[in-house]
Short mmCIF file of C-alpha atoms in Angstrom, two decimals:
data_model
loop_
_atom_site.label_atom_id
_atom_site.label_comp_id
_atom_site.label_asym_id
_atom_site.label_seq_id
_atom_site.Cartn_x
_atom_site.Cartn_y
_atom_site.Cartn_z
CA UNK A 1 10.95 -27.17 5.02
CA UNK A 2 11.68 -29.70 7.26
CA UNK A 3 15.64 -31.00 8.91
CA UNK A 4 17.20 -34.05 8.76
CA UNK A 5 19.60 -35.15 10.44
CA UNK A 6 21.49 -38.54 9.15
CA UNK A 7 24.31 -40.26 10.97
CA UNK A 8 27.49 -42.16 10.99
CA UNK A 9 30.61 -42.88 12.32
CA UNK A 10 34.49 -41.76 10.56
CA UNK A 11 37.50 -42.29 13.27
CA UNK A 12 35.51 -43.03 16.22
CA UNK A 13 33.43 -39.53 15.80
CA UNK A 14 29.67 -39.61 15.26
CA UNK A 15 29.16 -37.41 12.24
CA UNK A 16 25.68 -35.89 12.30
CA UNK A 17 25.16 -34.42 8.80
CA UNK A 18 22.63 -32.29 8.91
CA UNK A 19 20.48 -31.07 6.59
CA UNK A 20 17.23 -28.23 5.83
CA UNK A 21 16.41 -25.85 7.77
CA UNK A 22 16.96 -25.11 12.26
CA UNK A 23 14.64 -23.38 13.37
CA UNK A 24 12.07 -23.08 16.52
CA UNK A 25 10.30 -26.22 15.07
CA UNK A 26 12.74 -28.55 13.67
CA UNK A 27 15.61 -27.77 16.08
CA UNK A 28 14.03 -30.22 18.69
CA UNK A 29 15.24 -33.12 15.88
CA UNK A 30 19.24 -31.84 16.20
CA UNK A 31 19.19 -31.70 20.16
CA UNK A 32 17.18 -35.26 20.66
CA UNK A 33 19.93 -36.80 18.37
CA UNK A 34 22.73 -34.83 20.02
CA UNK A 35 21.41 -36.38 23.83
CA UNK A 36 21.17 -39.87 22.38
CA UNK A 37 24.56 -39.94 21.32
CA UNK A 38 25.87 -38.59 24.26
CA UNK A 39 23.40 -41.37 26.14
CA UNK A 40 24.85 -43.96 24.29
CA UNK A 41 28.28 -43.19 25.80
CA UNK A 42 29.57 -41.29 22.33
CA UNK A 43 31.52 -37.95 23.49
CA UNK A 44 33.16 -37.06 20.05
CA UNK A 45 30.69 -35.49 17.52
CA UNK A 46 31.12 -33.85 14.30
CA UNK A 47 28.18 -31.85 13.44
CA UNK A 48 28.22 -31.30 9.25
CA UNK A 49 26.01 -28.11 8.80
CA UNK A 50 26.77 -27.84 5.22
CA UNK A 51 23.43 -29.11 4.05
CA UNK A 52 21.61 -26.45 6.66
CA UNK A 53 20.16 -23.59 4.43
CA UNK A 54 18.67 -21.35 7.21
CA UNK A 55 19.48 -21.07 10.71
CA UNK A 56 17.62 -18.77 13.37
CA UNK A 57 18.50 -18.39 17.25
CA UNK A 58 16.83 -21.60 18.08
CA UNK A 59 19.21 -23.58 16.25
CA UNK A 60 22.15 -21.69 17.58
CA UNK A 61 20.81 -22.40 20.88
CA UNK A 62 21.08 -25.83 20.12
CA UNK A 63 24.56 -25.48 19.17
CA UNK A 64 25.49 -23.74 22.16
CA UNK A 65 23.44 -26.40 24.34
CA UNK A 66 25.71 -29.06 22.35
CA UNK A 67 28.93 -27.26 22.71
CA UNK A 68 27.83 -27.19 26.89
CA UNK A 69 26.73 -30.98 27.00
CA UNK A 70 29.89 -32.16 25.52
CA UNK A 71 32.35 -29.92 28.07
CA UNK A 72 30.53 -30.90 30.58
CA UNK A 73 31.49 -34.80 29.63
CA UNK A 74 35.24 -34.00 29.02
CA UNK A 75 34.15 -34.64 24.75
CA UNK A 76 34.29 -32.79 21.39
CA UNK A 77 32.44 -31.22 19.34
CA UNK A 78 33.63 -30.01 16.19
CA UNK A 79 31.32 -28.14 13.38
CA UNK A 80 31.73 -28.45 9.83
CA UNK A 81 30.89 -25.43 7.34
CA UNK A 82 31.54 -26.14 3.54
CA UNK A 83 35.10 -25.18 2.04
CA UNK A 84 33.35 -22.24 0.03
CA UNK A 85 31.68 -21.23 3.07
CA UNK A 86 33.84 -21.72 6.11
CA UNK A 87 35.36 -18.27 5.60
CA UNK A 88 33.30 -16.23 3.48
CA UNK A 89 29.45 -17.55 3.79
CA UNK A 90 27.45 -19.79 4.67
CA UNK A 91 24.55 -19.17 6.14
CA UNK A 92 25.00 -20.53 9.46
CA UNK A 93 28.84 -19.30 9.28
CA UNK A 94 27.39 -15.72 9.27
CA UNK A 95 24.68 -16.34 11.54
CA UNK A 96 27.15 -17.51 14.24
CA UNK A 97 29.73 -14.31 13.46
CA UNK A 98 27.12 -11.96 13.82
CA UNK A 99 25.56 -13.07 16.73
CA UNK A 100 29.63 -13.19 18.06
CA UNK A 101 29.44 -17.30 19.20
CA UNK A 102 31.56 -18.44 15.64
CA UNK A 103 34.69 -18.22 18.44
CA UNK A 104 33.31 -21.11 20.56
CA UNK A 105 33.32 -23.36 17.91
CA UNK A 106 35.88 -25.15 16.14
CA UNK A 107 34.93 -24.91 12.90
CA UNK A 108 36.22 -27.37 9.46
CA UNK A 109 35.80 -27.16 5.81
CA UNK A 110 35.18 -30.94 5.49
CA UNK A 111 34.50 -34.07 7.43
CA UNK A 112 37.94 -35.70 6.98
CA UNK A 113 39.42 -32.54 8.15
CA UNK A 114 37.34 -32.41 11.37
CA UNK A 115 37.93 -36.32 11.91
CA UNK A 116 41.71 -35.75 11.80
CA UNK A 117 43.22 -35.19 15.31
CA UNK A 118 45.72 -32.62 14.25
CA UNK A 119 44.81 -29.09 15.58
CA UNK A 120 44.42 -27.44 12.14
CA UNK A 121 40.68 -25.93 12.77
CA UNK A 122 39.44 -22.68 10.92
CA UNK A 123 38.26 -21.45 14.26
CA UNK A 124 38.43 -17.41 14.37
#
């Protein structure tokens, strides 16, 4: 399986939905499109995972990697999990609580959530 990764903008955020599966081959697509938003001067992303179906360390790494690009530019990041998954499943919501990283992310059950500057994350 392949991921894709489509964009847009809501509230002056780049939402990156994202979609298949990050791992060690497809994980390079994610980080290139991370860099050339923060190239282009855009230091508020949304990153919709709700469409990812499996998830291995690479493509945490790239999360992580995001999370450290965007504090080290004063932005945002903000990740979204879907509302049936954001506490109780989905697959990258588990693999980030058991590798213990879930707690560096501020995490939202839906994009208009995550767009909406009021500090109402599901972050653990």
């Amino acid at each position: 399986m392949t991921l894709r990764v489509t964009d847009g903008e809501q509230r002056g955020w780049v939402v990156l939905r994202v979609s298949g599966e990050m791992d060690l081959v497809t994980s390079p697509v994610l980080r290139q499109r991370v860099h050339d938003a923060v190239a282009d001067g855009r230091h508020s992303l949304v990153l919709d995972l709700s469409g990812v179906l499996f998830c291995d360390s690479s493509g945490v790494g790239v999360l992580i990697a995001t999370r450290r690009l965007l504090r080290s530019c004063q932005g945002r990041l903000r990740l979204i999990l879907p509302a049936q998954g954001a506490v109780d499943g989905s697959h990258v919501n588990r693999v980030l609580g058991a590798l213990g990283v879930r707690r560096l992310f501020d995490v939202y059950p839906d994009v208009d959530a995550a767009v909406d500057d009021q500090p109402d994350s599901l972050s653990a």
